[in-house]
Amino acid sequence: MAVKPGSLNDVVKKLASTTVSVLKNEQDKAAYVKIEQLRDELLHDCGSKVLAGTKAFRLQQGEYGGSNVFFNRDGQDYRYSLIDGVNGSMYLAYTPKTAMKEVFKNKKGLRESDLNDHFMGVVDIEKDVKVLQITALSSKSDVTTHDVTTPTRAVTHLLAQKVHSAGFDGMEFTSNVTGEPCLVLWHNDPAGAGIATTGAQTPLSKFTYRGQEAAVILVYELGIPVEE
């Protein structure tokens, strides 16, 4: 679909009207309509800034040349990702505990080799970024927490599209697995030039946080066994 300058909101509306007709769950249909009707003014009332210099955490499998920054354009399976094929999405946690739980949440246990293969990155935010606070959106509108955490990706992708088209760089949301705040940022460069860089990268087998080894955090705080 060709997009003319200034017509992004029209595209979002057209996609919304097309998709809502094929949703099967009535709650999802209602959520979709509520999100479709959100006005930019309300979204901006729910915004805040993540300041340049903020440090966040991202866990990944593999070193990738020492970089933990990656804006993934293949966002179909991810809750708040853009799916326009141009802008990628990167998910960050404010603590390594949440970063580990998000990656390993479906694992019944890990081996030491898994700790060698996974790398914790400290990601430095390079400029002030404007994000939508999802908790504020729930407070100031009729969009509920259930609406924005539904497993139906068509609903949450619409929210991402609406927020991005309103001029935001991303959103802050609550992790379903730890209850801590997380970030999703959007950028058209997969390497994140000008928005984020990797300040440090450490294999989990050597990673410590506040005096605790990663294996200790996994076992005693996250309930994920680690076998030798």
mmCIF file with all atom_site columns, C-alpha atoms in Angstrom, residues 34-227:
data_model
loop_
_atom_site.group_PDB
_atom_site.id
_atom_site.type_symbol
_atom_site.label_atom_id
_atom_site.label_alt_id
_atom_site.label_comp_id
_atom_site.label_asym_id
_atom_site.label_entity_id
_atom_site.label_seq_id
_atom_site.pdbx_PDB_ins_code
_atom_site.Cartn_x
_atom_site.Cartn_y
_atom_site.Cartn_z
_atom_site.occupancy
_atom_site.B_iso_or_equiv
_atom_site.pdbx_formal_charge
_atom_site.auth_seq_id
_atom_site.auth_comp_id
_atom_site.auth_asym_id
_atom_site.auth_atom_id
_atom_site.pdbx_PDB_model_num
ATOM 1   C CA . LYS A 1 34  ? -11.821 1.557   21.616 1.00 0.00 ? 34  LYS A CA 1
ATOM 2   C CA . ILE A 1 35  ? -8.196  1.742   20.450 1.00 0.00 ? 35  ILE A CA 1
ATOM 3   C CA . GLU A 1 36  ? -9.265  2.816   16.966 1.00 0.00 ? 36  GLU A CA 1
ATOM 4   C CA . GLN A 1 37  ? -11.132 5.765   18.474 1.00 0.00 ? 37  GLN A CA 1
ATOM 5   C CA . LEU A 1 38  ? -8.253  7.033   20.644 1.00 0.00 ? 38  LEU A CA 1
ATOM 6   C CA . ARG A 1 39  ? -7.409  10.628  19.823 1.00 0.00 ? 39  ARG A CA 1
ATOM 7   C CA . ASP A 1 40  ? -3.865  11.929  19.512 1.00 0.00 ? 40  ASP A CA 1
ATOM 8   C CA . GLU A 1 41  ? -4.531  14.547  22.191 1.00 0.00 ? 41  GLU A CA 1
ATOM 9   C CA . LEU A 1 42  ? -5.334  11.846  24.748 1.00 0.00 ? 42  LEU A CA 1
ATOM 10  C CA . LEU A 1 43  ? -2.284  9.822   23.769 1.00 0.00 ? 43  LEU A CA 1
ATOM 11  C CA . HIS A 1 44  ? -0.035  12.832  24.289 1.00 0.00 ? 44  HIS A CA 1
ATOM 12  C CA . ASP A 1 45  ? -1.568  13.348  27.728 1.00 0.00 ? 45  ASP A CA 1
ATOM 13  C CA . CYS A 1 46  ? -0.326  9.843   28.555 1.00 0.00 ? 46  CYS A CA 1
ATOM 14  C CA . GLY A 1 47  ? 3.217   10.444  27.348 1.00 0.00 ? 47  GLY A CA 1
ATOM 15  C CA . SER A 1 48  ? 6.523   10.861  29.156 1.00 0.00 ? 48  SER A CA 1
ATOM 16  C CA . LYS A 1 49  ? 10.214  11.032  28.291 1.00 0.00 ? 49  LYS A CA 1
ATOM 17  C CA . VAL A 1 50  ? 12.929  8.468   28.792 1.00 0.00 ? 50  VAL A CA 1
ATOM 18  C CA . LEU A 1 51  ? 15.983  10.631  29.123 1.00 0.00 ? 51  LEU A CA 1
ATOM 19  C CA . ALA A 1 52  ? 19.243  10.287  27.249 1.00 0.00 ? 52  ALA A CA 1
ATOM 20  C CA . GLY A 1 53  ? 21.710  8.360   29.375 1.00 0.00 ? 53  GLY A CA 1
ATOM 21  C CA . THR A 1 54  ? 19.092  5.940   30.718 1.00 0.00 ? 54  THR A CA 1
ATOM 22  C CA . LYS A 1 55  ? 20.425  2.402   30.983 1.00 0.00 ? 55  LYS A CA 1
ATOM 23  C CA . ALA A 1 56  ? 18.281  -0.652  30.266 1.00 0.00 ? 56  ALA A CA 1
ATOM 24  C CA . PHE A 1 57  ? 18.889  -4.376  29.808 1.00 0.00 ? 57  PHE A CA 1
ATOM 25  C CA . ARG A 1 58  ? 18.393  -6.723  26.883 1.00 0.00 ? 58  ARG A CA 1
ATOM 26  C CA . LEU A 1 59  ? 19.169  -10.450 26.895 1.00 0.00 ? 59  LEU A CA 1
ATOM 27  C CA . GLN A 1 60  ? 19.865  -12.286 23.653 1.00 0.00 ? 60  GLN A CA 1
ATOM 28  C CA . GLN A 1 61  ? 21.236  -15.578 22.402 1.00 0.00 ? 61  GLN A CA 1
ATOM 29  C CA . GLY A 1 62  ? 24.565  -14.966 20.682 1.00 0.00 ? 62  GLY A CA 1
ATOM 30  C CA . GLU A 1 63  ? 27.087  -12.134 20.654 1.00 0.00 ? 63  GLU A CA 1
ATOM 31  C CA . TYR A 1 64  ? 26.238  -10.488 17.311 1.00 0.00 ? 64  TYR A CA 1
ATOM 32  C CA . GLY A 1 65  ? 29.560  -8.675  17.174 1.00 0.00 ? 65  GLY A CA 1
ATOM 33  C CA . GLY A 1 66  ? 29.244  -7.311  20.696 1.00 0.00 ? 66  GLY A CA 1
ATOM 34  C CA . SER A 1 67  ? 25.917  -5.540  20.109 1.00 0.00 ? 67  SER A CA 1
ATOM 35  C CA . ASN A 1 68  ? 22.700  -6.097  22.080 1.00 0.00 ? 68  ASN A CA 1
ATOM 36  C CA . VAL A 1 69  ? 20.847  -3.432  20.104 1.00 0.00 ? 69  VAL A CA 1
ATOM 37  C CA . PHE A 1 70  ? 18.492  -4.794  17.464 1.00 0.00 ? 70  PHE A CA 1
ATOM 38  C CA . PHE A 1 71  ? 15.270  -3.301  16.125 1.00 0.00 ? 71  PHE A CA 1
ATOM 39  C CA . ASN A 1 72  ? 13.423  -6.284  14.718 1.00 0.00 ? 72  ASN A CA 1
ATOM 40  C CA . ARG A 1 73  ? 11.245  -5.557  11.670 1.00 0.00 ? 73  ARG A CA 1
ATOM 41  C CA . ASP A 1 74  ? 9.627   -8.997  11.870 1.00 0.00 ? 74  ASP A CA 1
ATOM 42  C CA . GLY A 1 75  ? 7.108   -8.110  14.538 1.00 0.00 ? 75  GLY A CA 1
ATOM 43  C CA . GLN A 1 76  ? 4.112   -10.293 13.788 1.00 0.00 ? 76  GLN A CA 1
ATOM 44  C CA . ASP A 1 77  ? 4.526   -12.429 16.922 1.00 0.00 ? 77  ASP A CA 1
ATOM 45  C CA . TYR A 1 78  ? 5.382   -9.632  19.349 1.00 0.00 ? 78  TYR A CA 1
ATOM 46  C CA . ARG A 1 79  ? 2.801   -7.695  21.325 1.00 0.00 ? 79  ARG A CA 1
ATOM 47  C CA . TYR A 1 80  ? 3.670   -4.049  20.743 1.00 0.00 ? 80  TYR A CA 1
ATOM 48  C CA . SER A 1 81  ? 5.676   -4.299  17.535 1.00 0.00 ? 81  SER A CA 1
ATOM 49  C CA . LEU A 1 82  ? 5.137   -2.365  14.341 1.00 0.00 ? 82  LEU A CA 1
ATOM 50  C CA . ILE A 1 83  ? 4.402   -4.479  11.296 1.00 0.00 ? 83  ILE A CA 1
ATOM 51  C CA . ASP A 1 84  ? 4.850   -1.902  8.544  1.00 0.00 ? 84  ASP A CA 1
ATOM 52  C CA . GLY A 1 85  ? 8.064   -3.523  7.290  1.00 0.00 ? 85  GLY A CA 1
ATOM 53  C CA . VAL A 1 86  ? 9.949   -0.253  7.777  1.00 0.00 ? 86  VAL A CA 1
ATOM 54  C CA . ASN A 1 87  ? 10.243  0.263   11.518 1.00 0.00 ? 87  ASN A CA 1
ATOM 55  C CA . GLY A 1 88  ? 11.661  -2.356  13.832 1.00 0.00 ? 88  GLY A CA 1
ATOM 56  C CA . SER A 1 89  ? 10.949  -2.854  17.521 1.00 0.00 ? 89  SER A CA 1
ATOM 57  C CA . MET A 1 90  ? 13.293  -3.474  20.440 1.00 0.00 ? 90  MET A CA 1
ATOM 58  C CA . TYR A 1 91  ? 12.139  -4.636  23.871 1.00 0.00 ? 91  TYR A CA 1
ATOM 59  C CA . LEU A 1 92  ? 14.092  -3.557  26.947 1.00 0.00 ? 92  LEU A CA 1
ATOM 60  C CA . ALA A 1 93  ? 13.834  -4.123  30.700 1.00 0.00 ? 93  ALA A CA 1
ATOM 61  C CA . TYR A 1 94  ? 14.926  -1.801  33.459 1.00 0.00 ? 94  TYR A CA 1
ATOM 62  C CA . THR A 1 95  ? 16.393  -4.709  35.452 1.00 0.00 ? 95  THR A CA 1
ATOM 63  C CA . PRO A 1 96  ? 18.287  -7.839  34.357 1.00 0.00 ? 96  PRO A CA 1
ATOM 64  C CA . LYS A 1 97  ? 15.854  -9.911  36.410 1.00 0.00 ? 97  LYS A CA 1
ATOM 65  C CA . THR A 1 98  ? 12.972  -8.971  34.121 1.00 0.00 ? 98  THR A CA 1
ATOM 66  C CA . ALA A 1 99  ? 15.154  -9.339  31.023 1.00 0.00 ? 99  ALA A CA 1
ATOM 67  C CA . MET A 1 100 ? 15.985  -12.927 32.020 1.00 0.00 ? 100 MET A CA 1
ATOM 68  C CA . LYS A 1 101 ? 12.432  -13.845 32.986 1.00 0.00 ? 101 LYS A CA 1
ATOM 69  C CA . GLU A 1 102 ? 11.013  -12.511 29.725 1.00 0.00 ? 102 GLU A CA 1
ATOM 70  C CA . VAL A 1 103 ? 13.444  -14.605 27.666 1.00 0.00 ? 103 VAL A CA 1
ATOM 71  C CA . PHE A 1 104 ? 13.294  -17.783 29.765 1.00 0.00 ? 104 PHE A CA 1
ATOM 72  C CA . LYS A 1 105 ? 9.647   -17.648 30.927 1.00 0.00 ? 105 LYS A CA 1
ATOM 73  C CA . ASN A 1 106 ? 8.700   -20.823 29.042 1.00 0.00 ? 106 ASN A CA 1
ATOM 74  C CA . LYS A 1 107 ? 11.786  -22.768 30.110 1.00 0.00 ? 107 LYS A CA 1
ATOM 75  C CA . LYS A 1 108 ? 11.424  -25.449 32.794 1.00 0.00 ? 108 LYS A CA 1
ATOM 76  C CA . GLY A 1 109 ? 15.156  -25.403 33.352 1.00 0.00 ? 109 GLY A CA 1
ATOM 77  C CA . LEU A 1 110 ? 18.494  -24.289 31.933 1.00 0.00 ? 110 LEU A CA 1
ATOM 78  C CA . ARG A 1 111 ? 21.928  -25.790 31.483 1.00 0.00 ? 111 ARG A CA 1
ATOM 79  C CA . GLU A 1 112 ? 25.225  -24.063 32.074 1.00 0.00 ? 112 GLU A CA 1
ATOM 80  C CA . SER A 1 113 ? 25.696  -24.071 28.300 1.00 0.00 ? 113 SER A CA 1
ATOM 81  C CA . ASP A 1 114 ? 22.608  -21.833 28.050 1.00 0.00 ? 114 ASP A CA 1
ATOM 82  C CA . LEU A 1 115 ? 24.313  -19.306 30.299 1.00 0.00 ? 115 LEU A CA 1
ATOM 83  C CA . ASN A 1 116 ? 27.348  -19.338 28.014 1.00 0.00 ? 116 ASN A CA 1
ATOM 84  C CA . ASP A 1 117 ? 25.196  -18.836 24.914 1.00 0.00 ? 117 ASP A CA 1
ATOM 85  C CA . HIS A 1 118 ? 23.080  -15.947 26.231 1.00 0.00 ? 118 HIS A CA 1
ATOM 86  C CA . PHE A 1 119 ? 24.473  -12.447 26.595 1.00 0.00 ? 119 PHE A CA 1
ATOM 87  C CA . MET A 1 120 ? 23.186  -9.678  28.837 1.00 0.00 ? 120 MET A CA 1
ATOM 88  C CA . GLY A 1 121 ? 23.573  -6.256  27.318 1.00 0.00 ? 121 GLY A CA 1
ATOM 89  C CA . VAL A 1 122 ? 23.481  -2.916  29.070 1.00 0.00 ? 122 VAL A CA 1
ATOM 90  C CA . VAL A 1 123 ? 21.790  -0.678  26.505 1.00 0.00 ? 123 VAL A CA 1
ATOM 91  C CA . ASP A 1 124 ? 22.410  3.053   26.699 1.00 0.00 ? 124 ASP A CA 1
ATOM 92  C CA . ILE A 1 125 ? 19.635  5.319   25.422 1.00 0.00 ? 125 ILE A CA 1
ATOM 93  C CA . GLU A 1 126 ? 21.415  8.015   23.407 1.00 0.00 ? 126 GLU A CA 1
ATOM 94  C CA . LYS A 1 127 ? 18.696  10.652  23.131 1.00 0.00 ? 127 LYS A CA 1
ATOM 95  C CA . ASP A 1 128 ? 15.486  11.649  24.888 1.00 0.00 ? 128 ASP A CA 1
ATOM 96  C CA . VAL A 1 129 ? 12.690  9.419   23.615 1.00 0.00 ? 129 VAL A CA 1
ATOM 97  C CA . LYS A 1 130 ? 8.966   10.036  23.942 1.00 0.00 ? 130 LYS A CA 1
ATOM 98  C CA . VAL A 1 131 ? 6.994   7.034   25.153 1.00 0.00 ? 131 VAL A CA 1
ATOM 99  C CA . LEU A 1 132 ? 3.357   6.320   25.902 1.00 0.00 ? 132 LEU A CA 1
ATOM 100 C CA . GLN A 1 133 ? 2.717   5.144   29.451 1.00 0.00 ? 133 GLN A CA 1
ATOM 101 C CA . ILE A 1 134 ? 0.229   2.303   29.094 1.00 0.00 ? 134 ILE A CA 1
ATOM 102 C CA . THR A 1 135 ? -0.727  2.550   32.774 1.00 0.00 ? 135 THR A CA 1
ATOM 103 C CA . ALA A 1 136 ? -1.646  6.205   32.208 1.00 0.00 ? 136 ALA A CA 1
ATOM 104 C CA . LEU A 1 137 ? -3.683  5.270   29.138 1.00 0.00 ? 137 LEU A CA 1
ATOM 105 C CA . SER A 1 138 ? -5.714  2.806   31.204 1.00 0.00 ? 138 SER A CA 1
ATOM 106 C CA . SER A 1 139 ? -6.294  5.482   33.849 1.00 0.00 ? 139 SER A CA 1
ATOM 107 C CA . LYS A 1 140 ? -7.342  8.226   31.441 1.00 0.00 ? 140 LYS A CA 1
ATOM 108 C CA . SER A 1 141 ? -9.449  6.240   28.963 1.00 0.00 ? 141 SER A CA 1
ATOM 109 C CA . ASP A 1 142 ? -11.794 3.275   28.753 1.00 0.00 ? 142 ASP A CA 1
ATOM 110 C CA . VAL A 1 143 ? -8.980  1.084   27.388 1.00 0.00 ? 143 VAL A CA 1
ATOM 111 C CA . THR A 1 144 ? -8.368  -1.533  30.074 1.00 0.00 ? 144 THR A CA 1
ATOM 112 C CA . THR A 1 145 ? -5.288  -3.521  31.004 1.00 0.00 ? 145 THR A CA 1
ATOM 113 C CA . HIS A 1 146 ? -6.980  -6.595  29.521 1.00 0.00 ? 146 HIS A CA 1
ATOM 114 C CA . ASP A 1 147 ? -7.507  -4.745  26.238 1.00 0.00 ? 147 ASP A CA 1
ATOM 115 C CA . VAL A 1 148 ? -3.780  -4.054  25.819 1.00 0.00 ? 148 VAL A CA 1
ATOM 116 C CA . THR A 1 149 ? -2.522  -7.427  27.071 1.00 0.00 ? 149 THR A CA 1
ATOM 117 C CA . THR A 1 150 ? -4.776  -9.644  24.976 1.00 0.00 ? 150 THR A CA 1
ATOM 118 C CA . PRO A 1 151 ? -2.907  -12.388 23.101 1.00 0.00 ? 151 PRO A CA 1
ATOM 119 C CA . THR A 1 152 ? -4.687  -11.267 19.941 1.00 0.00 ? 152 THR A CA 1
ATOM 120 C CA . ARG A 1 153 ? -1.902  -9.438  18.131 1.00 0.00 ? 153 ARG A CA 1
ATOM 121 C CA . ALA A 1 154 ? -4.208  -7.524  15.781 1.00 0.00 ? 154 ALA A CA 1
ATOM 122 C CA . VAL A 1 155 ? -5.422  -5.529  18.794 1.00 0.00 ? 155 VAL A CA 1
ATOM 123 C CA . THR A 1 156 ? -2.040  -4.700  20.304 1.00 0.00 ? 156 THR A CA 1
ATOM 124 C CA . HIS A 1 157 ? -0.471  -4.030  16.916 1.00 0.00 ? 157 HIS A CA 1
ATOM 125 C CA . LEU A 1 158 ? -3.171  -1.438  16.272 1.00 0.00 ? 158 LEU A CA 1
ATOM 126 C CA . LEU A 1 159 ? -2.242  0.291   19.527 1.00 0.00 ? 159 LEU A CA 1
ATOM 127 C CA . ALA A 1 160 ? 1.399   0.368   18.450 1.00 0.00 ? 160 ALA A CA 1
ATOM 128 C CA . GLN A 1 161 ? 0.451   1.798   15.060 1.00 0.00 ? 161 GLN A CA 1
ATOM 129 C CA . LYS A 1 162 ? -1.753  4.471   16.630 1.00 0.00 ? 162 LYS A CA 1
ATOM 130 C CA . VAL A 1 163 ? 0.901   5.503   19.137 1.00 0.00 ? 163 VAL A CA 1
ATOM 131 C CA . HIS A 1 164 ? 3.680   5.594   16.543 1.00 0.00 ? 164 HIS A CA 1
ATOM 132 C CA . SER A 1 165 ? 1.593   7.623   14.111 1.00 0.00 ? 165 SER A CA 1
ATOM 133 C CA . ALA A 1 166 ? 0.985   10.139  16.928 1.00 0.00 ? 166 ALA A CA 1
ATOM 134 C CA . GLY A 1 167 ? 4.719   10.810  17.057 1.00 0.00 ? 167 GLY A CA 1
ATOM 135 C CA . PHE A 1 168 ? 5.933   8.549   19.861 1.00 0.00 ? 168 PHE A CA 1
ATOM 136 C CA . ASP A 1 169 ? 9.222   6.625   19.894 1.00 0.00 ? 169 ASP A CA 1
ATOM 137 C CA . GLY A 1 170 ? 7.800   3.733   21.883 1.00 0.00 ? 170 GLY A CA 1
ATOM 138 C CA . MET A 1 171 ? 5.776   2.673   24.923 1.00 0.00 ? 171 MET A CA 1
ATOM 139 C CA . GLU A 1 172 ? 6.371   1.760   28.540 1.00 0.00 ? 172 GLU A CA 1
ATOM 140 C CA . PHE A 1 173 ? 4.392   -1.256  29.707 1.00 0.00 ? 173 PHE A CA 1
ATOM 141 C CA . THR A 1 174 ? 4.255   -3.684  32.622 1.00 0.00 ? 174 THR A CA 1
ATOM 142 C CA . SER A 1 175 ? 5.908   -7.077  32.296 1.00 0.00 ? 175 SER A CA 1
ATOM 143 C CA . ASN A 1 176 ? 3.408   -9.913  32.600 1.00 0.00 ? 176 ASN A CA 1
ATOM 144 C CA . VAL A 1 177 ? 6.036   -12.105 34.272 1.00 0.00 ? 177 VAL A CA 1
ATOM 145 C CA . THR A 1 178 ? 7.574   -9.813  36.913 1.00 0.00 ? 178 THR A CA 1
ATOM 146 C CA . GLY A 1 179 ? 5.210   -6.845  37.175 1.00 0.00 ? 179 GLY A CA 1
ATOM 147 C CA . GLU A 1 180 ? 8.108   -4.469  36.505 1.00 0.00 ? 180 GLU A CA 1
ATOM 148 C CA . PRO A 1 181 ? 8.075   -1.740  33.842 1.00 0.00 ? 181 PRO A CA 1
ATOM 149 C CA . CYS A 1 182 ? 9.562   -2.458  30.427 1.00 0.00 ? 182 CYS A CA 1
ATOM 150 C CA . LEU A 1 183 ? 10.133  -0.500  27.234 1.00 0.00 ? 183 LEU A CA 1
ATOM 151 C CA . VAL A 1 184 ? 9.449   -1.112  23.596 1.00 0.00 ? 184 VAL A CA 1
ATOM 152 C CA . LEU A 1 185 ? 11.188  1.340   21.259 1.00 0.00 ? 185 LEU A CA 1
ATOM 153 C CA . TRP A 1 186 ? 10.692  1.756   17.497 1.00 0.00 ? 186 TRP A CA 1
ATOM 154 C CA . HIS A 1 187 ? 13.280  2.767   14.926 1.00 0.00 ? 187 HIS A CA 1
ATOM 155 C CA . ASN A 1 188 ? 13.787  2.402   11.180 1.00 0.00 ? 188 ASN A CA 1
ATOM 156 C CA . ASP A 1 189 ? 17.434  1.318   11.525 1.00 0.00 ? 189 ASP A CA 1
ATOM 157 C CA . PRO A 1 190 ? 17.871  -2.253  12.830 1.00 0.00 ? 190 PRO A CA 1
ATOM 158 C CA . ALA A 1 191 ? 21.218  -1.227  14.391 1.00 0.00 ? 191 ALA A CA 1
ATOM 159 C CA . GLY A 1 192 ? 19.558  1.621   16.287 1.00 0.00 ? 192 GLY A CA 1
ATOM 160 C CA . ALA A 1 193 ? 21.869  4.372   15.038 1.00 0.00 ? 193 ALA A CA 1
ATOM 161 C CA . GLY A 1 194 ? 21.297  7.579   16.972 1.00 0.00 ? 194 GLY A CA 1
ATOM 162 C CA . ILE A 1 195 ? 18.875  6.127   19.518 1.00 0.00 ? 195 ILE A CA 1
ATOM 163 C CA . ALA A 1 196 ? 20.621  3.312   21.430 1.00 0.00 ? 196 ALA A CA 1
ATOM 164 C CA . THR A 1 197 ? 23.996  1.665   21.788 1.00 0.00 ? 197 THR A CA 1
ATOM 165 C CA . THR A 1 198 ? 25.471  -1.250  23.727 1.00 0.00 ? 198 THR A CA 1
ATOM 166 C CA . GLY A 1 199 ? 27.358  -0.059  26.776 1.00 0.00 ? 199 GLY A CA 1
ATOM 167 C CA . ALA A 1 200 ? 28.431  -3.520  27.899 1.00 0.00 ? 200 ALA A CA 1
ATOM 168 C CA . GLN A 1 201 ? 27.849  -7.140  26.943 1.00 0.00 ? 201 GLN A CA 1
ATOM 169 C CA . THR A 1 202 ? 28.467  -10.102 29.254 1.00 0.00 ? 202 THR A CA 1
ATOM 170 C CA . PRO A 1 203 ? 27.667  -13.824 28.953 1.00 0.00 ? 203 PRO A CA 1
ATOM 171 C CA . LEU A 1 204 ? 25.228  -14.880 31.659 1.00 0.00 ? 204 LEU A CA 1
ATOM 172 C CA . SER A 1 205 ? 27.811  -17.340 32.964 1.00 0.00 ? 205 SER A CA 1
ATOM 173 C CA . LYS A 1 206 ? 29.898  -14.311 34.015 1.00 0.00 ? 206 LYS A CA 1
ATOM 174 C CA . PHE A 1 207 ? 27.158  -11.765 34.648 1.00 0.00 ? 207 PHE A CA 1
ATOM 175 C CA . THR A 1 208 ? 26.550  -10.404 38.147 1.00 0.00 ? 208 THR A CA 1
ATOM 176 C CA . TYR A 1 209 ? 24.054  -7.835  39.360 1.00 0.00 ? 209 TYR A CA 1
ATOM 177 C CA . ARG A 1 210 ? 24.282  -6.218  42.775 1.00 0.00 ? 210 ARG A CA 1
ATOM 178 C CA . GLY A 1 211 ? 26.674  -8.910  43.914 1.00 0.00 ? 211 GLY A CA 1
ATOM 179 C CA . GLN A 1 212 ? 24.555  -11.848 42.712 1.00 0.00 ? 212 GLN A CA 1
ATOM 180 C CA . GLU A 1 213 ? 25.469  -14.218 39.903 1.00 0.00 ? 213 GLU A CA 1
ATOM 181 C CA . ALA A 1 214 ? 22.940  -14.723 37.127 1.00 0.00 ? 214 ALA A CA 1
ATOM 182 C CA . ALA A 1 215 ? 22.509  -18.407 38.070 1.00 0.00 ? 215 ALA A CA 1
ATOM 183 C CA . VAL A 1 216 ? 21.584  -17.409 41.629 1.00 0.00 ? 216 VAL A CA 1
ATOM 184 C CA . ILE A 1 217 ? 19.015  -14.897 40.388 1.00 0.00 ? 217 ILE A CA 1
ATOM 185 C CA . LEU A 1 218 ? 17.543  -17.470 38.013 1.00 0.00 ? 218 LEU A CA 1
ATOM 186 C CA . VAL A 1 219 ? 17.215  -20.191 40.653 1.00 0.00 ? 219 VAL A CA 1
ATOM 187 C CA . TYR A 1 220 ? 16.252  -18.273 43.791 1.00 0.00 ? 220 TYR A CA 1
ATOM 188 C CA . GLU A 1 221 ? 14.414  -15.224 42.452 1.00 0.00 ? 221 GLU A CA 1
ATOM 189 C CA . LEU A 1 222 ? 12.914  -16.445 39.181 1.00 0.00 ? 222 LEU A CA 1
ATOM 190 C CA . GLY A 1 223 ? 12.336  -20.120 39.991 1.00 0.00 ? 223 GLY A CA 1
ATOM 191 C CA . ILE A 1 224 ? 14.228  -21.378 36.949 1.00 0.00 ? 224 ILE A CA 1
ATOM 192 C CA . PRO A 1 225 ? 16.576  -24.314 37.750 1.00 0.00 ? 225 PRO A CA 1
ATOM 193 C CA . VAL A 1 226 ? 20.099  -24.289 36.315 1.00 0.00 ? 226 VAL A CA 1
ATOM 194 C CA . GLU A 1 227 ? 21.813  -27.660 35.896 1.00 0.00 ? 227 GLU A CA 1
#
